[in-house]
mmCIF file of C-alpha atoms in Angstrom:
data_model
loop_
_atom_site.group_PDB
_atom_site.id
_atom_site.type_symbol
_atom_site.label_atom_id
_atom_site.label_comp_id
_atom_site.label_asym_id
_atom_site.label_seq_id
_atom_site.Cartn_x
_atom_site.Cartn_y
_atom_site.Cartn_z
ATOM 1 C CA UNK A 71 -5.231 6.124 -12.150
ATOM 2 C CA UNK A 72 -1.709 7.282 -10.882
ATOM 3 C CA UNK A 73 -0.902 8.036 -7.319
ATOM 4 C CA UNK A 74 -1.852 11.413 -6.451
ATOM 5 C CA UNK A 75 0.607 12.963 -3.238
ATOM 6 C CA UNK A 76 -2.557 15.120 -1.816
ATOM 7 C CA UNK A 77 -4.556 11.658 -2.124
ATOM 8 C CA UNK A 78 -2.407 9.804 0.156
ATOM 9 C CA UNK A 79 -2.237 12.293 2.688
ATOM 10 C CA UNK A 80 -5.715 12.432 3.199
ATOM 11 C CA UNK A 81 -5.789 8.504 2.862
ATOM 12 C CA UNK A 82 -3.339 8.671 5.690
ATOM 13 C CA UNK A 83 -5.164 11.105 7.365
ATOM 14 C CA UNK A 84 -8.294 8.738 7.340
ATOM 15 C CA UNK A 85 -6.422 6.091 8.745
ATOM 16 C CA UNK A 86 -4.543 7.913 11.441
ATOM 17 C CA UNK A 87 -8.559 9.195 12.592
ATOM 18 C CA UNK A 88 -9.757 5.172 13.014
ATOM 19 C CA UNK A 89 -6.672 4.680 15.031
ATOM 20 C CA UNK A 90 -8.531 7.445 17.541
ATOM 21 C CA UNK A 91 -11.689 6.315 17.939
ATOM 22 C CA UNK A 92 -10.058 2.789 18.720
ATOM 23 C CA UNK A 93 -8.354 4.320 21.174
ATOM 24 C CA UNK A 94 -11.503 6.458 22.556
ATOM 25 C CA UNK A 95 -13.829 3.441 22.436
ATOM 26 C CA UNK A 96 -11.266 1.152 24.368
ATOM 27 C CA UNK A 97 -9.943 3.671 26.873
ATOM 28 C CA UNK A 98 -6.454 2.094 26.078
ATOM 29 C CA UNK A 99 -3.649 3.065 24.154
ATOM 30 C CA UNK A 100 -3.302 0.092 21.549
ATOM 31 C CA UNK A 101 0.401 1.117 20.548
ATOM 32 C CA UNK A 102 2.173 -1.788 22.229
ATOM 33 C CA UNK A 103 0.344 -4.051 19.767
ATOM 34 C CA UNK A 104 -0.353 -3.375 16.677
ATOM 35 C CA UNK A 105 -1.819 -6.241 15.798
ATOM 36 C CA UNK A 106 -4.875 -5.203 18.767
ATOM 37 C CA UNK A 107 -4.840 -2.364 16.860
ATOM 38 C CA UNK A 108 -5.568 -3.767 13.036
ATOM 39 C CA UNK A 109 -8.183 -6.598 14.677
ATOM 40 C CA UNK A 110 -10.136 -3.662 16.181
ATOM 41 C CA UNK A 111 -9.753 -1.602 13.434
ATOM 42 C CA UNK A 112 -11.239 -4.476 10.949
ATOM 43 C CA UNK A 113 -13.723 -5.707 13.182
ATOM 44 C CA UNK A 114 -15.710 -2.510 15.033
ATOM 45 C CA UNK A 115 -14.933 0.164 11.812
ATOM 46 C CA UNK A 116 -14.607 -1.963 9.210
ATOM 47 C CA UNK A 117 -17.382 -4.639 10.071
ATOM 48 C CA UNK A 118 -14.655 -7.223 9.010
ATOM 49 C CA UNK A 119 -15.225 -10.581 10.775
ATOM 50 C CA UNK A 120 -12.188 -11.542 12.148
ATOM 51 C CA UNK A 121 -10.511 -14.472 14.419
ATOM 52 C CA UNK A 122 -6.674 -14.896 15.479
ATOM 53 C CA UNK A 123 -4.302 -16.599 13.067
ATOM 54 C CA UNK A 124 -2.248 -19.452 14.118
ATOM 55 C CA UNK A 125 1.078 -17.415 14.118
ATOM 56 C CA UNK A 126 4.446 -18.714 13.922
ATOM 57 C CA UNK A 127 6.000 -21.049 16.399
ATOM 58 C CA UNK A 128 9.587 -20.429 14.424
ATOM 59 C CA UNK A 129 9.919 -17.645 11.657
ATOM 60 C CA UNK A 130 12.587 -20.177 10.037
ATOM 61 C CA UNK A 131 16.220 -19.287 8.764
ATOM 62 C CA UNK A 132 19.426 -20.423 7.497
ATOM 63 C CA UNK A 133 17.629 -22.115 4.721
ATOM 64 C CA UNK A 134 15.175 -24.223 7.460
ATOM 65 C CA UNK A 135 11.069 -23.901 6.569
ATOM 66 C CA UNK A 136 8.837 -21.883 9.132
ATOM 67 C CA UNK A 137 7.567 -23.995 11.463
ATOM 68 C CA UNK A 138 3.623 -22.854 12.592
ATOM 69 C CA UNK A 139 2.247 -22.933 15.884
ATOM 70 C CA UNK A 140 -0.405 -25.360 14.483
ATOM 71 C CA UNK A 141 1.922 -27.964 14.519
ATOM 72 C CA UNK A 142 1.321 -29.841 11.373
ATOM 73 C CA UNK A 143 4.066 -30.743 9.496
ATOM 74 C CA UNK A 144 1.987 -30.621 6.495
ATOM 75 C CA UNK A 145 0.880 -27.050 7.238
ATOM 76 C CA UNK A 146 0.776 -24.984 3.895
ATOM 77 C CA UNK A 147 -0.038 -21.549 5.120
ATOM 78 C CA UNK A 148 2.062 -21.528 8.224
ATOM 79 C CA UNK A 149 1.352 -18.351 10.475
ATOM 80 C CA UNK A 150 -1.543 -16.824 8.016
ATOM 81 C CA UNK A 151 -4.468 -19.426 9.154
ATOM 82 C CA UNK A 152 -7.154 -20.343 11.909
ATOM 83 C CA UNK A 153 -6.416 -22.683 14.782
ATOM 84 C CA UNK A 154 -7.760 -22.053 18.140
ATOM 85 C CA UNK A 155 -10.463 -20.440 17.879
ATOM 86 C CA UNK A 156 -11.596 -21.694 14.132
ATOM 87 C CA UNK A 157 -12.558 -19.813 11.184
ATOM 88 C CA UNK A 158 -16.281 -20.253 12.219
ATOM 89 C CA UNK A 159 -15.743 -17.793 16.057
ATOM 90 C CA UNK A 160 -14.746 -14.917 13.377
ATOM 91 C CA UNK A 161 -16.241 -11.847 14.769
ATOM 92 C CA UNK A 162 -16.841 -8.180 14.674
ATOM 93 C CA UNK A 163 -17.926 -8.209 18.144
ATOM 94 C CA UNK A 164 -15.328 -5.533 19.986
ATOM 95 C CA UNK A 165 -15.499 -7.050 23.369
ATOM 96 C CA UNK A 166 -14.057 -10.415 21.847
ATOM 97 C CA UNK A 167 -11.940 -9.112 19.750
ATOM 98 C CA UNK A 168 -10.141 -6.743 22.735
ATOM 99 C CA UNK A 169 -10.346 -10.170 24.802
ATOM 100 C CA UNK A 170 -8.540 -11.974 21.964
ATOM 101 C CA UNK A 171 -5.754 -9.553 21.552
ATOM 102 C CA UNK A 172 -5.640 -8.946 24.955
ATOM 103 C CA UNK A 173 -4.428 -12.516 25.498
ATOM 104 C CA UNK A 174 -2.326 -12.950 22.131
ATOM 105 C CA UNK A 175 -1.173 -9.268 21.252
ATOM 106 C CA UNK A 176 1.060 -10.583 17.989
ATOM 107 C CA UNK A 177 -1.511 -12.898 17.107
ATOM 108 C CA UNK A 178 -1.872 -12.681 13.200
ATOM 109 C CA UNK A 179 -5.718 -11.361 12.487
ATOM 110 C CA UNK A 180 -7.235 -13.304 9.977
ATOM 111 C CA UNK A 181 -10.659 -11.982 7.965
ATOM 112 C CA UNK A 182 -13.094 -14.502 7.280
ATOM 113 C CA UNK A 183 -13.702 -14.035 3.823
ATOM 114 C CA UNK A 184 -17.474 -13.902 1.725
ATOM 115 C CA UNK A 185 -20.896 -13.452 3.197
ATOM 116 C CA UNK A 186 -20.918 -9.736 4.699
ATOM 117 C CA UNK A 187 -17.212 -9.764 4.410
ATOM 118 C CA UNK A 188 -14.687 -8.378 1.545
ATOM 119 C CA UNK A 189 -14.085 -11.719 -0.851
ATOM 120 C CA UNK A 190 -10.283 -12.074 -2.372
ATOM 121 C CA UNK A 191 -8.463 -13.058 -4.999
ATOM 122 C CA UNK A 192 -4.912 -13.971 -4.665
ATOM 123 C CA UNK A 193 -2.405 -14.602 -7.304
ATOM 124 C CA UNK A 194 1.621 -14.862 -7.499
ATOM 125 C CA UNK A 195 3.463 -11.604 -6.534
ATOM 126 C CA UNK A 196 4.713 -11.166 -9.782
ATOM 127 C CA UNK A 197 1.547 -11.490 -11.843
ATOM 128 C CA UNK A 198 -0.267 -9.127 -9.343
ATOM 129 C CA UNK A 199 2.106 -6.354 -9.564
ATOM 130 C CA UNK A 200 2.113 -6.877 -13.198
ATOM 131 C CA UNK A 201 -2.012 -6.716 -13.308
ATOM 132 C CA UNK A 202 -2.173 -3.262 -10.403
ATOM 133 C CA UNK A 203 0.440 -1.823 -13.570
ATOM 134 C CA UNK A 204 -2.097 -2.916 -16.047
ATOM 135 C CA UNK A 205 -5.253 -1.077 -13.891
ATOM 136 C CA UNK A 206 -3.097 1.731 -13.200
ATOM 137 C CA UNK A 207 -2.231 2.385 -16.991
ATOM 138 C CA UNK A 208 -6.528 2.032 -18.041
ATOM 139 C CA UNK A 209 -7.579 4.051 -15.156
ATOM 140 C CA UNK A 210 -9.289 1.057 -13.319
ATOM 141 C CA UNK A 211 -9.721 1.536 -10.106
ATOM 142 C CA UNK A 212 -8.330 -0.820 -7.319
ATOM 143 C CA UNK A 213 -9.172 -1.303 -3.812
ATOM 144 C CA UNK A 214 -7.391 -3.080 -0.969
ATOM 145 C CA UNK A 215 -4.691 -5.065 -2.136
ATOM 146 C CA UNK A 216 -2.883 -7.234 0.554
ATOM 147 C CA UNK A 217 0.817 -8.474 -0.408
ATOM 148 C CA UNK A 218 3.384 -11.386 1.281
ATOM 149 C CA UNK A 219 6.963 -11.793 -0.694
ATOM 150 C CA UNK A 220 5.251 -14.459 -2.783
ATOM 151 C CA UNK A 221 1.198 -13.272 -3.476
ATOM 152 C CA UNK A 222 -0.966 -10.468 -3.657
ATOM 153 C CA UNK A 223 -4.643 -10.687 -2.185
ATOM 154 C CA UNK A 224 -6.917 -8.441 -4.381
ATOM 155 C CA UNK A 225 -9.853 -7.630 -1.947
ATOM 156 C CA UNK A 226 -13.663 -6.808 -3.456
ATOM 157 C CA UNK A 227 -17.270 -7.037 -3.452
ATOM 158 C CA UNK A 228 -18.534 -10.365 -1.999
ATOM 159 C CA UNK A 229 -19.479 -12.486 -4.412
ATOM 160 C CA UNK A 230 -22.120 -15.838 -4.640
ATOM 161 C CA UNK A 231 -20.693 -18.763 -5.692
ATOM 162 C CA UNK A 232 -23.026 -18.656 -8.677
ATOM 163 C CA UNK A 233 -21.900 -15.208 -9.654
ATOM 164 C CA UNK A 234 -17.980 -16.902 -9.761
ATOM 165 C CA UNK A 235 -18.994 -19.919 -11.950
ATOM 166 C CA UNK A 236 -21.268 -18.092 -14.246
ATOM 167 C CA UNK A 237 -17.996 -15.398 -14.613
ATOM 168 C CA UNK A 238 -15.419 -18.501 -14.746
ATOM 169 C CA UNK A 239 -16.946 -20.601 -17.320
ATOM 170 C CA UNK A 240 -16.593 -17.402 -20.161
ATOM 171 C CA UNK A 241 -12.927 -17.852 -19.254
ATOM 172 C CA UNK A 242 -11.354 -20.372 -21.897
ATOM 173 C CA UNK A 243 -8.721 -21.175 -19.209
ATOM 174 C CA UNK A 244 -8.357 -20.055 -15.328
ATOM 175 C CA UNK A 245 -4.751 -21.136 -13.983
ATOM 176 C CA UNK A 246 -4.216 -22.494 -10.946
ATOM 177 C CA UNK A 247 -2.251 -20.179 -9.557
ATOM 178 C CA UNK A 248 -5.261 -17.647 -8.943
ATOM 179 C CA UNK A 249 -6.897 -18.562 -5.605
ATOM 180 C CA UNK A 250 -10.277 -17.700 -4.766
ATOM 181 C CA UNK A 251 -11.266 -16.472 -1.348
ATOM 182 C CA UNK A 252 -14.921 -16.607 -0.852
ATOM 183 C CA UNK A 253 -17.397 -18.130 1.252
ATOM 184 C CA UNK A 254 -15.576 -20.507 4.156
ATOM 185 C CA UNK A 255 -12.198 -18.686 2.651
ATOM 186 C CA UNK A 256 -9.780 -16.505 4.920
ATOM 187 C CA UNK A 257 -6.950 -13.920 3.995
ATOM 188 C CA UNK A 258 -4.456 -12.987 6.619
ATOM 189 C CA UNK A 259 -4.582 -8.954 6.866
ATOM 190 C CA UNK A 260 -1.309 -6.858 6.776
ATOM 191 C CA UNK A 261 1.307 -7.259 9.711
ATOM 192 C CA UNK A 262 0.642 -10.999 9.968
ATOM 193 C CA UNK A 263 3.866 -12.551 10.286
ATOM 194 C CA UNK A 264 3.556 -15.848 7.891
ATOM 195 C CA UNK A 265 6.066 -18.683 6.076
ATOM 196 C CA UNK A 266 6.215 -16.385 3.430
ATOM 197 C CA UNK A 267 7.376 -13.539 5.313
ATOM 198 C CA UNK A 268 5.454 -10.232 6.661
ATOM 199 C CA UNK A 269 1.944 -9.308 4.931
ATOM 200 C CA UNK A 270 1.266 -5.790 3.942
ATOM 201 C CA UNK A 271 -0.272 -2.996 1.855
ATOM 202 C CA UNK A 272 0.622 -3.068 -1.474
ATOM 203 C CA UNK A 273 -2.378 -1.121 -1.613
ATOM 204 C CA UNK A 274 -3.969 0.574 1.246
ATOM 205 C CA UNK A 275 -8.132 0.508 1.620
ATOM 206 C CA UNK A 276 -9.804 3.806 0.511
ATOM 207 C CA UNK A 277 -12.668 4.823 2.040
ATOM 208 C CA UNK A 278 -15.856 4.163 1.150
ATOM 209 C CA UNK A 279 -19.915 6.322 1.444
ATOM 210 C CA UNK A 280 -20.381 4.144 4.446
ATOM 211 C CA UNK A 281 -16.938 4.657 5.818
ATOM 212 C CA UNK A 282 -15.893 1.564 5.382
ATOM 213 C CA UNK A 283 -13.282 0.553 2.694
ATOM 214 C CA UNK A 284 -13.423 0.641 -0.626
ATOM 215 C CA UNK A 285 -13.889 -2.452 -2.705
ATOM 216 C CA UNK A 286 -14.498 -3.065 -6.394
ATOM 217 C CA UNK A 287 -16.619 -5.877 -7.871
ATOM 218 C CA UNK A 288 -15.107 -8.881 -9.014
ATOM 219 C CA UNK A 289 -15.770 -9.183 -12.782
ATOM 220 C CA UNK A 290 -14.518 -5.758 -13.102
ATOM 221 C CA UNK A 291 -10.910 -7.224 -12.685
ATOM 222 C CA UNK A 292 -11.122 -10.782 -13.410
ATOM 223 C CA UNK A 293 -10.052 -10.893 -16.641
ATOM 224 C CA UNK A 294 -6.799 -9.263 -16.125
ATOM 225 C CA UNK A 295 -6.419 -11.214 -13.406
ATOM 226 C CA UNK A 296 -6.824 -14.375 -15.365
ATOM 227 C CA UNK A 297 -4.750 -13.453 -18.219
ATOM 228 C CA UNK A 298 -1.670 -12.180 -15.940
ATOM 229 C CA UNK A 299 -2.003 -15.457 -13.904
ATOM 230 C CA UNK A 300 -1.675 -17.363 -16.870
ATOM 231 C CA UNK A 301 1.335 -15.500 -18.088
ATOM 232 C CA UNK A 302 3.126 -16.285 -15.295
ATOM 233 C CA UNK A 303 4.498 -19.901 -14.601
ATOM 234 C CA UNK A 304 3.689 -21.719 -11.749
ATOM 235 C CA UNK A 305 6.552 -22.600 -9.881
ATOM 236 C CA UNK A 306 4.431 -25.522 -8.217
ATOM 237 C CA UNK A 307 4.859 -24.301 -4.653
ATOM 238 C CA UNK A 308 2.719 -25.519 -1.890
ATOM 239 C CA UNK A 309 2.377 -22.224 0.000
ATOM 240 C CA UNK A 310 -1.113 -20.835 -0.525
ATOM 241 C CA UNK A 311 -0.664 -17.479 0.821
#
């Protein structure tokens, strides 16, 4: 289905309206961060559960590796993880989410993926802009789709973990390279700062009956998933994001 100009606008339009009932709710302006902004919007409109990522203690440069606030040396998903508080305080609870922000305004927000929540599945940049082509051109439909530099986050229905098996084992081969984000899993949502540079919308959430997002359901898109993955090679790196 190909991007329609009166479609966006009212997408925008959509977006702009959460924005002010954030705003109304709070009794603040939430313009000096928009990360308080995204973590309210996910959490109280979205019913996202949400904590604050570990962030970035050094963005990196001059050909030196980003350094997370973590600490660990070892740390694969620098700036685009939980840390303090851990995956399990996620939250859609508005008071701790504006006391959260409050306190750490550019902290990443991180969605706790599965149970009530959106589930993902991430795959190399490459492949993922070569499968949202693929949709596109068969008039699939596609909901939230959240990029870095190096992967794309494909955000739908949550899922069981029996659901997943029963769906992977009539694949003859899954690659490595595509990541699934279910129950215990996170995603870091768009203007998180990570190793692999700034997350964002490669493809911005539509809204829903319930006003809430969007989101397709999984075997809908898994096989072009799959088969894209596969058809690109993986480069072995150890950044999971």
């Amino acid at each position: 289905m190909r991007e329609i100009l009166g479609r966006r606008r009212s997408l925008r339009a959509w977006g702009q309206l959460q924005g002010r009932r954030f705003r109304a709710r709070s009794g603040r302006s939430t313009h000096r961060s928009p990360m308080r902004s995204t973590a309210l919007t996910a959490a109280t409109e979205w019913q996202w559960p949400i904590v604050p990522g570990a962030a970035l203690a050094s963005s990196g440069g001059r050909g030196e590796a980003a350094v997370c606030a973590c600490r660990d040396p070892e740390c694969v998903v620098p700036g685009a993880h939980p840390f303090d508080p851990v995956l399990l305080a996620a939250t859609t609870d508005e008071a701790m989410v504006g006391w959260w922000w409050n306190n750490r305004p550019d902290a990443p927000v991180i969605l706790a993926t599965g149970g009530p929540a959106p589930c993902a599945l991430s795959l190399p940049a490459v492949a993922g802009a070569r499968a949202l082509a693929t949709f596109d051109a068969a008039g699939v439909r596609v909901g939230p789709v959240v990029a870095t530099p190096t992967r794309f986050s494909v955000l739908v229905e949550p899922y069981a973990l029996e659901e997943l098996g029963e769906l992977l084992y009539a694949q003859d081969r899954v690659p490595s390279s595509l990541r699934f984000h279910g129950g215990g899993g996170y995603v870091a949502l768009p203007g998180a700062l990570t190793g692999a540079g700034r997350a964002r919308w490669e493809r911005e959430p539509e809204p829903g009956t319930d006003g809430r997002p969007w989101l397709p359901r999984m075997e809908t898109l898994l096989d072009v998933l799959v088969e894209e993955s596969a058809a690109t090679p993986d480069t072995g790196s150890r950044l999971a994001y």
